[in-house]
Amino acid sequence: MRGEVLRLCFPMRLCLSLPFAAAPYRALSGWQAASGQAARKITENARKSLASLKREHPRLEPTLAIIQAHNAPLVQEMNKNFAEEVGLRVINVCLPEDSSKDEIVNEILRLNEDPNVQGLALDLPESLCSSKILNAVKPEKDVDGLSDINLGRLVRGEDSDYFVSPTAGAVMELLEDLGELFYHGKTVLLVGIDGALGSSLQCLLQRRGAITASCLWKSPGLQSKLHHADVVVAGSPKPDSVPKSWLKPGTTIINCSPDLLSEKHSYDQKNSNTTENAVCSLAVAMRMQNMVKNTERWIQSQQLRKWDLHCLKLQPLSPVPSDIEISRAQSPKAVDVLAKEIGLLTDEIEIYGQTKAKVRLSLLERLKDQPDGKYVLVAGITPTPLGEGKSTVTIGLVQALTAHLNINSFACLRQPSQGPTFGVKGGAAGGGYAQVIPMEEFNLHLTGDIHAITAANNLLAAAIDARILHESTQSDKALYNRLVPVVKGVRGFSSIQLARLRRLGINKTDPETLTEEEISRFVRLDIDPSTITWQRVVDTNDRFLRKITVGQANTEKGFVRQAQFDIAVASEIMAILALTTSLKDMKERLGKIVVANDKKGEPVTAEDLGVTGALAVLMKDAIKPTLMQTLEGTPVFVHAGPFANIAHGNSSILADKIALKLVGEKGFVVTEAGFGADIGMEKFFNIKCRASGLVPSVVVLVATVRALKMHGGGPSVSAGAPLKKEYTEENLQLVADGCCNLQKQIQITQLFGVPVVVALNVFKTDSPAEVDLVCEIAKQSGAFDAVPCSHWSDGGRGAVKLAQAVEKAANQKSSFKYLYSLELPIAEKIKVIAQKVYGAKDIELSPAAQSQIDRYTRQGFGKLPICMAKTHLSLSHQPERKGVPTGFILPISDVRASIGAGFIYPLVGTMSTMPGLPTRPCFYDIDLDPITEEVKGLF
């Protein structure tokens, strides 16, 4: 392609009698005036259009980036002046003249991905205008219309989807000034013009009835072609070997030579620089006009669009195959296709393989003015060892809403820990024909968020022990010299050290000015090892790490202490990830983590240790939700997986917020809370909703007949063991007795003023009479509706009635309220939860618990919400007590704090934060086929 990009900025000279036209068609000054007037008109229209856009979008600052690899200050100045007049911002990226094509392409790719650049143009030497370079520009940023995609649209006549090259547009504007019928039947010869400009001009001229031809100056038969031409458009300078006599009298000549504005070009008296600039201005004005049109398109692309979702078809089999067989039988959509279907932009996703992608938080800013959809929480009755299927209901519900009722919906799930996956529970992708796919990717590693949490958590743990060691073995002066070293002759505080100085009330920035007392306060955290609450973590069930001894190596100089490992998902950093609302908020929360007390009883934080920035760096990608899909091709966010015992057990606020914007005002976001409504739902409302500011629309309460039979007094069960006849044969009395737990969980939901729909997860052993009985009791107990569901065996089709009930319930007037005021003392908040939610008569605080409450109150943490750490197997603190226990005293053995996450967590009895492996773990069944690389044995 010969200088196409430069031509856009170079003047189109109308050569009439000069130098080789026998008789002028129009005086040169007339053409100069015409082109100048046209440029002014185009510029003014573009300015008005952009001003109108800015009134509607006050923060709009459209930016055009121009890459140039030659010295052309006049071209640069013209672009700048026209852009300022229109109201555009121009960035000139000046590359060296000897830049390679690969270097230019790399710069183009960088600007393609820059969300602050809405348009991209190229001013390059002819030798660099290759197809590789021109097609590197994203079509949606190609304001010069140079890419093959744009040219193809022009040729096909898709008027709304292409830009005319500004040079071609300027040529057409000059010719149109000769009259509307000027083209018809006329012969237009393009000399020395090929590539995008030549194709564009031929297409535009032929549409107007002109006969076009093209050739080079050295082409055979040039004299004859020139003699028969009515119009000659030259793309390169005329050689001296071509005399003016070859043109017939009255020929109109337009010169698009790229040399006219070059500093190396020598102007003669016949070529007025003023005239050339006036004509050139027409092309530059058209470039800016294209940029304004592109800005309008960009604004439209940023708006929430109707989903164009192509759902996947299911063909359920009977009997239902294993989860992994079902997952493998379905071919998922490529994740970039799914992202486009639901309105995500290309630069808003980071793809991990074929079926999962991270979603960038910039989407929240783009859609900030869009109304949220409806917010649905899936909770459950008090669970049994067999599980009640909350994840399966969540997936089945969104499959029903989107694939069968054509309502936008999103599922938001927690990421499973590999501890249970390889231990006893198995995966957490749902089950049957209601699951997230591919299920092996969902259950194994995913996008590495848990590994990032593990790394951040253990970095903080290492920092604690290292600081204690160094403080115990060094003087104040030695510590200071190492903490604030001289680097290249200069000593300075880091930003996090300056923040610590401010917290200490030391308002100094010069390290040389601190007094000995100030140095001592600065360098010594004086951590009391007996108060350290921050533990190391690993994402594996490993019972032998429940209590360990650290510091036994001789190099640690006798600093030995007892510690422990928790499972990674029990880390406070995981709870922070789930509750954070932005990268800035996460960094602040990480800094607030209290790891211990000093010897004066004051809290020591991650910020004091100087590790906050490093933690944020390790978590910078983990903060982005992961996009996946269900078996029916509907979207799912998988993000965060906090323990539901010592943390709040809910997926992330960020995933919910992004999903609520994407589904639109009439859509639904369905998220799940861990364990029963007394634990996961209560924490969702009192902790997560306080942090997010989001208001729930509906609660879906999941129950099963077999679980209700257990609450009614049925025999105990264990996973993997055959069910006893009470659970496989009809027993209405046992079901009726067990419905007390369902009724209690409905009452708990009503405490928060949110409508509840009961989803009865039906199994083949359930009789119709048992199913009808549960639904009748649920509705009599205050549920908005109660619906039997068969999504496990039938996919979304088996949850359509549930989806319809949820849609109706969401239209009810909600009177959501929190259970308690944060102003209440810590002990009073604990008591409210114990009495109103669990049904306890009272609470009993151990001396240790009371001491901790007093300490946290004194340290200023008394107004935080409460996150109860209690068994999930009973409403009480005793796992064996099923149904609805009453009259019991709830013992609080200890009270701890997750200050970064933002809650106080009382311990009811003894809570394990490190599961152990059973005699026969799941890993016995997990294997890898070395030929196909397929994972086997997951469930």
Tab-separated table of N, CA and C in Angstrom, residues 127-262:
chain	number	residue	atom	x	y	z
A	127	SER	N	6.831	3.171	2.945
A	127	SER	CA	7.463	1.858	3.074
A	127	SER	C	6.915	1.050	4.239
A	128	LEU	N	6.247	1.711	5.188
A	128	LEU	CA	5.740	1.017	6.371
A	128	LEU	C	4.244	0.748	6.305
A	129	CYS	N	3.599	1.195	5.233
A	129	CYS	CA	2.142	1.043	5.162
A	129	CYS	C	1.760	-0.322	4.607
A	130	SER	N	2.128	-1.361	5.327
A	130	SER	CA	1.837	-2.722	4.896
A	130	SER	C	0.491	-3.173	5.452
A	131	SER	N	-0.026	-4.238	4.858
A	131	SER	CA	-1.286	-4.802	5.325
A	131	SER	C	-1.171	-5.247	6.772
A	132	LYS	N	-0.015	-5.782	7.152
A	132	LYS	CA	0.199	-6.243	8.530
A	132	LYS	C	-0.006	-5.105	9.519
A	133	ILE	N	0.523	-3.941	9.181
A	133	ILE	CA	0.415	-2.797	10.087
A	133	ILE	C	-1.005	-2.233	10.090
A	134	LEU	N	-1.581	-2.030	8.901
A	134	LEU	CA	-2.901	-1.407	8.827
A	134	LEU	C	-3.969	-2.279	9.476
A	135	ASN	N	-3.847	-3.586	9.319
A	135	ASN	CA	-4.843	-4.496	9.891
A	135	ASN	C	-4.603	-4.782	11.359
A	136	ALA	N	-3.510	-4.274	11.910
A	136	ALA	CA	-3.288	-4.422	13.349
A	136	ALA	C	-4.202	-3.500	14.146
A	137	VAL	N	-4.684	-2.433	13.512
A	137	VAL	CA	-5.583	-1.495	14.192
A	137	VAL	C	-6.946	-2.163	14.383
A	138	LYS	N	-7.467	-2.121	15.602
A	138	LYS	CA	-8.791	-2.677	15.860
A	138	LYS	C	-9.832	-1.980	14.985
A	139	PRO	N	-10.712	-2.736	14.343
A	139	PRO	CA	-11.726	-2.101	13.486
A	139	PRO	C	-12.526	-1.025	14.205
A	140	GLU	N	-12.826	-1.243	15.505
A	140	GLU	CA	-13.632	-0.267	16.226
A	140	GLU	C	-12.855	1.011	16.568
A	141	LYS	N	-11.524	1.012	16.322
A	141	LYS	CA	-10.732	2.220	16.556
A	141	LYS	C	-10.173	2.801	15.257
A	142	ASP	N	-10.480	2.187	14.130
A	142	ASP	CA	-9.906	2.550	12.834
A	142	ASP	C	-10.644	3.749	12.230
A	143	VAL	N	-10.298	4.950	12.659
A	143	VAL	CA	-11.007	6.148	12.185
A	143	VAL	C	-10.617	6.529	10.759
A	144	ASP	N	-9.491	5.996	10.241
A	144	ASP	CA	-9.079	6.304	8.875
A	144	ASP	C	-9.624	5.302	7.869
A	145	GLY	N	-10.298	4.252	8.347
A	145	GLY	CA	-10.914	3.290	7.448
A	145	GLY	C	-9.931	2.525	6.603
A	146	LEU	N	-8.818	2.090	7.196
A	146	LEU	CA	-7.740	1.478	6.421
A	146	LEU	C	-7.707	-0.041	6.482
A	147	SER	N	-8.383	-0.630	7.445
A	147	SER	CA	-8.291	-2.080	7.624
A	147	SER	C	-9.112	-2.808	6.570
A	148	ASP	N	-8.772	-4.070	6.361
A	148	ASP	CA	-9.508	-4.888	5.404
A	148	ASP	C	-10.967	-5.039	5.809
A	149	ILE	N	-11.221	-5.108	7.112
A	149	ILE	CA	-12.604	-5.244	7.582
A	149	ILE	C	-13.409	-4.012	7.192
A	150	ASN	N	-12.853	-2.835	7.410
A	150	ASN	CA	-13.566	-1.598	7.055
A	150	ASN	C	-13.787	-1.517	5.545
A	151	LEU	N	-12.743	-1.876	4.775
A	151	LEU	CA	-12.842	-1.800	3.329
A	151	LEU	C	-13.892	-2.769	2.799
A	152	GLY	N	-13.946	-3.968	3.403
A	152	GLY	CA	-14.958	-4.936	2.985
A	152	GLY	C	-16.364	-4.422	3.227
A	153	ARG	N	-16.565	-3.734	4.335
A	153	ARG	CA	-17.891	-3.162	4.618
A	153	ARG	C	-18.244	-2.065	3.614
A	154	LEU	N	-17.223	-1.268	3.244
A	154	LEU	CA	-17.447	-0.216	2.254
A	154	LEU	C	-17.870	-0.814	0.913
A	155	VAL	N	-17.171	-1.854	0.478
A	155	VAL	CA	-17.470	-2.481	-0.809
A	155	VAL	C	-18.861	-3.094	-0.799
A	156	ARG	N	-19.236	-3.697	0.348
A	156	ARG	CA	-20.555	-4.331	0.444
A	156	ARG	C	-21.671	-3.304	0.607
A	157	GLY	N	-21.306	-2.082	0.933
A	157	GLY	CA	-22.312	-1.033	1.048
A	157	GLY	C	-23.013	-0.985	2.384
A	158	GLU	N	-22.347	-1.482	3.448
A	158	GLU	CA	-22.944	-1.414	4.780
A	158	GLU	C	-22.724	-0.005	5.325
A	159	ASP	N	-23.602	0.897	4.943
A	159	ASP	CA	-23.373	2.329	5.154
A	159	ASP	C	-23.101	2.706	6.601
A	160	SER	N	-23.712	1.998	7.544
A	160	SER	CA	-23.596	2.420	8.943
A	160	SER	C	-22.363	1.853	9.631
A	161	ASP	N	-21.633	0.974	8.932
A	161	ASP	CA	-20.579	0.240	9.611
A	161	ASP	C	-19.173	0.555	9.132
A	162	TYR	N	-18.988	1.528	8.239
A	162	TYR	CA	-17.637	1.786	7.753
A	162	TYR	C	-17.345	3.275	7.767
A	163	PHE	N	-16.042	3.581	7.702
A	163	PHE	CA	-15.583	4.949	7.535
A	163	PHE	C	-14.943	5.078	6.154
A	164	VAL	N	-15.210	6.196	5.486
A	164	VAL	CA	-14.517	6.508	4.240
A	164	VAL	C	-13.157	7.085	4.594
A	165	SER	N	-12.124	6.582	3.945
A	165	SER	CA	-10.794	7.151	4.155
A	165	SER	C	-10.869	8.666	3.995
A	166	PRO	N	-10.336	9.441	4.922
A	166	PRO	CA	-10.407	10.905	4.805
A	166	PRO	C	-9.840	11.429	3.497
A	167	THR	N	-8.792	10.790	2.979
A	167	THR	CA	-8.249	11.230	1.698
A	167	THR	C	-9.261	11.002	0.580
A	168	ALA	N	-9.840	9.793	0.563
A	168	ALA	CA	-10.858	9.509	-0.448
A	168	ALA	C	-12.051	10.437	-0.282
A	169	GLY	N	-12.427	10.696	0.950
A	169	GLY	CA	-13.542	11.603	1.201
A	169	GLY	C	-13.266	12.999	0.696
A	170	ALA	N	-12.022	13.445	0.876
A	170	ALA	CA	-11.665	14.781	0.409
A	170	ALA	C	-11.697	14.855	-1.116
A	171	VAL	N	-11.195	13.807	-1.786
A	171	VAL	CA	-11.251	13.776	-3.251
A	171	VAL	C	-12.698	13.849	-3.723
A	172	MET	N	-13.557	13.058	-3.092
A	172	MET	CA	-14.963	13.048	-3.502
A	172	MET	C	-15.623	14.402	-3.236
A	173	GLU	N	-15.239	15.041	-2.139
A	173	GLU	CA	-15.811	16.349	-1.805
A	173	GLU	C	-15.442	17.368	-2.875
A	174	LEU	N	-14.190	17.342	-3.357
A	174	LEU	CA	-13.754	18.272	-4.388
A	174	LEU	C	-14.483	18.016	-5.705
A	175	LEU	N	-14.626	16.746	-6.042
A	175	LEU	CA	-15.307	16.427	-7.294
A	175	LEU	C	-16.790	16.760	-7.221
A	176	GLU	N	-17.404	16.541	-6.074
A	176	GLU	CA	-18.825	16.847	-5.927
A	176	GLU	C	-19.083	18.343	-6.053
A	177	ASP	N	-18.064	19.136	-5.776
A	177	ASP	CA	-18.220	20.582	-5.899
A	177	ASP	C	-18.410	20.997	-7.361
A	178	LEU	N	-18.052	20.067	-8.278
A	178	LEU	CA	-18.225	20.345	-9.705
A	178	LEU	C	-19.659	20.119	-10.169
A	179	GLY	N	-20.476	19.511	-9.309
A	179	GLY	CA	-21.869	19.280	-9.664
A	179	GLY	C	-22.260	17.833	-9.436
A	180	GLU	N	-23.521	17.612	-9.101
A	180	GLU	CA	-23.982	16.287	-8.766
A	180	GLU	C	-23.860	15.318	-9.934
A	181	LEU	N	-23.994	15.794	-11.167
A	181	LEU	CA	-23.971	14.913	-12.328
A	181	LEU	C	-22.589	14.854	-12.977
A	182	PHE	N	-21.620	15.433	-12.295
A	182	PHE	CA	-20.281	15.497	-12.884
A	182	PHE	C	-19.709	14.105	-13.143
A	183	TYR	N	-19.998	13.153	-12.236
A	183	TYR	CA	-19.381	11.832	-12.341
A	183	TYR	C	-19.969	11.002	-13.472
A	184	HIS	N	-21.243	11.168	-13.706
A	184	HIS	CA	-21.977	10.213	-14.542
A	184	HIS	C	-21.360	10.090	-15.928
A	185	GLY	N	-20.922	8.877	-16.267
A	185	GLY	CA	-20.362	8.606	-17.586
A	185	GLY	C	-18.951	9.095	-17.775
A	186	LYS	N	-18.367	9.791	-16.784
A	186	LYS	CA	-17.008	10.301	-16.905
A	186	LYS	C	-15.986	9.208	-16.578
A	187	THR	N	-14.833	9.329	-17.212
A	187	THR	CA	-13.746	8.387	-16.965
A	187	THR	C	-12.777	9.002	-15.961
A	188	VAL	N	-12.555	8.279	-14.869
A	188	VAL	CA	-11.639	8.742	-13.818
A	188	VAL	C	-10.463	7.770	-13.772
A	189	LEU	N	-9.269	8.294	-13.973
A	189	LEU	CA	-8.064	7.474	-13.946
A	189	LEU	C	-7.307	7.719	-12.645
A	190	LEU	N	-7.056	6.651	-11.907
A	190	LEU	CA	-6.252	6.720	-10.689
A	190	LEU	C	-4.843	6.300	-11.042
A	191	VAL	N	-3.902	7.220	-10.901
A	191	VAL	CA	-2.516	6.946	-11.270
A	191	VAL	C	-1.661	6.876	-10.009
A	192	GLY	N	-0.987	5.755	-9.847
A	192	GLY	CA	-0.113	5.600	-8.678
A	192	GLY	C	-0.871	5.465	-7.379
A	193	ILE	N	-2.115	5.015	-7.445
A	193	ILE	CA	-2.933	4.851	-6.238
A	193	ILE	C	-3.387	3.397	-6.156
A	194	ASP	N	-3.011	2.740	-5.118
A	194	ASP	CA	-3.473	1.374	-4.927
A	194	ASP	C	-3.893	1.189	-3.476
A	195	GLY	N	-4.007	-0.039	-3.034
A	195	GLY	CA	-4.350	-0.307	-1.646
A	195	GLY	C	-5.717	0.207	-1.269
A	196	ALA	N	-5.868	0.573	-0.001
A	196	ALA	CA	-7.166	0.976	0.536
A	196	ALA	C	-7.695	2.234	-0.132
A	197	LEU	N	-6.807	3.208	-0.388
A	197	LEU	CA	-7.268	4.446	-1.017
A	197	LEU	C	-7.798	4.179	-2.427
A	198	GLY	N	-7.055	3.389	-3.213
A	198	GLY	CA	-7.491	3.079	-4.561
A	198	GLY	C	-8.812	2.334	-4.570
A	199	SER	N	-8.940	1.332	-3.691
A	199	SER	CA	-10.182	0.558	-3.631
A	199	SER	C	-11.347	1.431	-3.194
A	200	SER	N	-11.113	2.285	-2.199
A	200	SER	CA	-12.178	3.162	-1.707
A	200	SER	C	-12.652	4.108	-2.796
A	201	LEU	N	-11.694	4.735	-3.486
A	201	LEU	CA	-12.060	5.696	-4.529
A	201	LEU	C	-12.811	5.022	-5.674
A	202	GLN	N	-12.331	3.866	-6.113
A	202	GLN	CA	-13.025	3.168	-7.195
A	202	GLN	C	-14.452	2.832	-6.799
A	203	CYS	N	-14.631	2.344	-5.574
A	203	CYS	CA	-15.969	1.977	-5.098
A	203	CYS	C	-16.882	3.199	-5.056
A	204	LEU	N	-16.402	4.283	-4.501
A	204	LEU	CA	-17.225	5.489	-4.360
A	204	LEU	C	-17.538	6.111	-5.717
A	205	LEU	N	-16.564	6.141	-6.616
A	205	LEU	CA	-16.767	6.734	-7.937
A	205	LEU	C	-17.748	5.909	-8.776
A	206	GLN	N	-17.605	4.602	-8.725
A	206	GLN	CA	-18.489	3.733	-9.508
A	206	GLN	C	-19.933	3.831	-9.029
A	207	ARG	N	-20.117	4.017	-7.729
A	207	ARG	CA	-21.485	4.187	-7.224
A	207	ARG	C	-22.146	5.442	-7.781
A	208	ARG	N	-21.319	6.412	-8.158
A	208	ARG	CA	-21.858	7.659	-8.684
A	208	ARG	C	-21.871	7.682	-10.217
A	209	GLY	N	-21.663	6.525	-10.812
A	209	GLY	CA	-21.805	6.420	-12.266
A	209	GLY	C	-20.554	6.669	-13.048
A	210	ALA	N	-19.420	6.822	-12.405
A	210	ALA	CA	-18.175	7.082	-13.116
A	210	ALA	C	-17.580	5.768	-13.624
A	211	ILE	N	-16.765	5.881	-14.680
A	211	ILE	CA	-15.998	4.752	-15.196
A	211	ILE	C	-14.580	4.911	-14.669
A	212	THR	N	-14.093	3.902	-13.956
A	212	THR	CA	-12.796	4.056	-13.297
A	212	THR	C	-11.770	3.095	-13.879
A	213	ALA	N	-10.541	3.525	-13.812
A	213	ALA	CA	-9.397	2.687	-14.194
A	213	ALA	C	-8.227	3.119	-13.323
A	214	SER	N	-7.260	2.244	-13.224
A	214	SER	CA	-6.086	2.589	-12.425
A	214	SER	C	-4.841	2.036	-13.091
A	215	CYS	N	-3.735	2.699	-12.845
A	215	CYS	CA	-2.460	2.258	-13.416
A	215	CYS	C	-1.326	2.949	-12.668
A	216	LEU	N	-0.117	2.596	-13.057
A	216	LEU	CA	1.071	3.256	-12.519
A	216	LEU	C	1.628	4.219	-13.566
A	217	TRP	N	2.506	5.096	-13.137
A	217	TRP	CA	3.100	6.042	-14.087
A	217	TRP	C	3.916	5.310	-15.150
A	218	LYS	N	4.427	4.131	-14.815
A	218	LYS	CA	5.263	3.389	-15.752
A	218	LYS	C	4.475	2.336	-16.520
A	219	SER	N	3.158	2.336	-16.377
A	219	SER	CA	2.342	1.324	-17.052
A	219	SER	C	2.367	1.515	-18.566
A	220	PRO	N	2.346	0.396	-19.324
A	220	PRO	CA	2.244	0.506	-20.790
A	220	PRO	C	0.909	1.158	-21.181
A	221	GLY	N	0.920	1.930	-22.202
A	221	GLY	CA	-0.294	2.573	-22.685
A	221	GLY	C	-0.753	3.726	-21.823
A	222	LEU	N	0.145	4.288	-20.988
A	222	LEU	CA	-0.232	5.387	-20.099
A	222	LEU	C	-0.739	6.582	-20.893
A	223	GLN	N	-0.078	6.892	-22.036
A	223	GLN	CA	-0.461	8.069	-22.810
A	223	GLN	C	-1.913	7.974	-23.263
A	224	SER	N	-2.287	6.808	-23.733
A	224	SER	CA	-3.663	6.623	-24.199
A	224	SER	C	-4.656	6.752	-23.053
A	225	LYS	N	-4.304	6.175	-21.904
A	225	LYS	CA	-5.202	6.228	-20.738
A	225	LYS	C	-5.379	7.666	-20.257
A	226	LEU	N	-4.269	8.416	-20.235
A	226	LEU	CA	-4.364	9.812	-19.795
A	226	LEU	C	-5.190	10.627	-20.780
A	227	HIS	N	-5.036	10.336	-22.055
A	227	HIS	CA	-5.736	11.116	-23.076
A	227	HIS	C	-7.254	10.916	-23.016
A	228	HIS	N	-7.679	9.724	-22.595
A	228	HIS	CA	-9.116	9.447	-22.532
A	228	HIS	C	-9.734	9.785	-21.178
A	229	ALA	N	-8.937	10.212	-20.232
A	229	ALA	CA	-9.448	10.474	-18.880
A	229	ALA	C	-10.048	11.860	-18.780
A	230	ASP	N	-11.200	11.919	-18.119
A	230	ASP	CA	-11.803	13.216	-17.799
A	230	ASP	C	-11.264	13.764	-16.486
A	231	VAL	N	-10.941	12.851	-15.596
A	231	VAL	CA	-10.385	13.221	-14.285
A	231	VAL	C	-9.188	12.329	-14.015
A	232	VAL	N	-8.105	12.923	-13.547
A	232	VAL	CA	-6.919	12.161	-13.143
A	232	VAL	C	-6.665	12.435	-11.672
A	233	VAL	N	-6.624	11.352	-10.889
A	233	VAL	CA	-6.279	11.469	-9.470
A	233	VAL	C	-4.923	10.809	-9.300
A	234	ALA	N	-3.927	11.626	-8.956
A	234	ALA	CA	-2.549	11.135	-8.862
A	234	ALA	C	-2.170	10.881	-7.417
A	235	GLY	N	-1.599	9.709	-7.179
A	235	GLY	CA	-1.195	9.355	-5.821
A	235	GLY	C	0.276	9.469	-5.581
A	236	SER	N	1.035	9.800	-6.626
A	236	SER	CA	2.477	9.998	-6.480
A	236	SER	C	2.914	11.034	-7.509
A	237	PRO	N	4.041	11.704	-7.314
A	237	PRO	CA	4.453	12.792	-8.213
A	237	PRO	C	4.611	12.315	-9.658
A	238	LYS	N	4.243	13.185	-10.588
A	238	LYS	CA	4.376	12.877	-12.008
A	238	LYS	C	5.853	12.888	-12.405
A	239	PRO	N	6.310	11.797	-13.053
A	239	PRO	CA	7.703	11.795	-13.539
A	239	PRO	C	7.885	12.827	-14.649
A	240	ASP	N	9.091	13.298	-14.791
A	240	ASP	CA	9.376	14.271	-15.843
A	240	ASP	C	9.166	13.670	-17.232
A	241	SER	N	9.228	12.347	-17.307
A	241	SER	CA	9.094	11.685	-18.607
A	241	SER	C	7.662	11.708	-19.142
A	242	VAL	N	6.720	12.152	-18.322
A	242	VAL	CA	5.323	12.223	-18.758
A	242	VAL	C	5.000	13.681	-19.083
A	243	PRO	N	4.877	14.013	-20.373
A	243	PRO	CA	4.635	15.425	-20.744
A	243	PRO	C	3.170	15.801	-20.553
A	244	LYS	N	2.935	17.097	-20.419
A	244	LYS	CA	1.566	17.564	-20.216
A	244	LYS	C	0.703	17.374	-21.456
A	245	SER	N	1.354	17.202	-22.588
A	245	SER	CA	0.586	17.044	-23.819
A	245	SER	C	-0.191	15.732	-23.856
A	246	TRP	N	0.134	14.790	-22.959
A	246	TRP	CA	-0.580	13.520	-22.922
A	246	TRP	C	-2.002	13.686	-22.411
A	247	LEU	N	-2.297	14.807	-21.753
A	247	LEU	CA	-3.643	15.027	-21.234
A	247	LEU	C	-4.452	15.842	-22.237
A	248	LYS	N	-5.719	15.486	-22.337
A	248	LYS	CA	-6.576	16.262	-23.233
A	248	LYS	C	-6.959	17.570	-22.548
A	249	PRO	N	-7.298	18.588	-23.304
A	249	PRO	CA	-7.669	19.894	-22.705
A	249	PRO	C	-8.873	19.741	-21.768
A	250	GLY	N	-8.836	20.473	-20.658
A	250	GLY	CA	-9.950	20.495	-19.717
A	250	GLY	C	-9.952	19.378	-18.705
A	251	THR	N	-8.915	18.553	-18.707
A	251	THR	CA	-8.855	17.447	-17.731
A	251	THR	C	-8.727	17.988	-16.315
A	252	THR	N	-9.537	17.449	-15.447
A	252	THR	CA	-9.450	17.815	-14.028
A	252	THR	C	-8.427	16.912	-13.352
A	253	ILE	N	-7.482	17.511	-12.644
A	253	ILE	CA	-6.398	16.750	-12.027
A	253	ILE	C	-6.371	17.039	-10.530
A	254	ILE	N	-6.402	15.986	-9.757
A	254	ILE	CA	-6.268	16.109	-8.300
A	254	ILE	C	-5.027	15.344	-7.873
A	255	ASN	N	-4.142	16.045	-7.219
A	255	ASN	CA	-2.869	15.433	-6.813
A	255	ASN	C	-2.921	15.071	-5.329
A	256	CYS	N	-2.804	13.777	-5.032
A	256	CYS	CA	-2.789	13.304	-3.637
A	256	CYS	C	-1.396	12.879	-3.223
A	257	SER	N	-0.394	13.410	-3.861
A	257	SER	CA	0.976	12.977	-3.604
A	257	SER	C	1.346	13.156	-2.137
A	258	PRO	N	1.937	12.150	-1.528
A	258	PRO	CA	2.320	12.255	-0.121
A	258	PRO	C	3.517	13.133	0.120
A	259	ASP	N	4.145	13.659	-0.957
A	259	ASP	CA	5.340	14.467	-0.771
A	259	ASP	C	5.045	15.944	-0.589
A	260	LEU	N	3.794	16.353	-0.771
A	260	LEU	CA	3.504	17.782	-0.840
A	260	LEU	C	3.762	18.519	0.461
A	261	LEU	N	3.578	17.838	1.581
A	261	LEU	CA	3.838	18.510	2.860
A	261	LEU	C	5.123	18.039	3.512
A	262	SER	N	5.893	17.255	2.806
A	262	SER	CA	7.154	16.781	3.360
A	262	SER	C	8.149	17.921	3.453
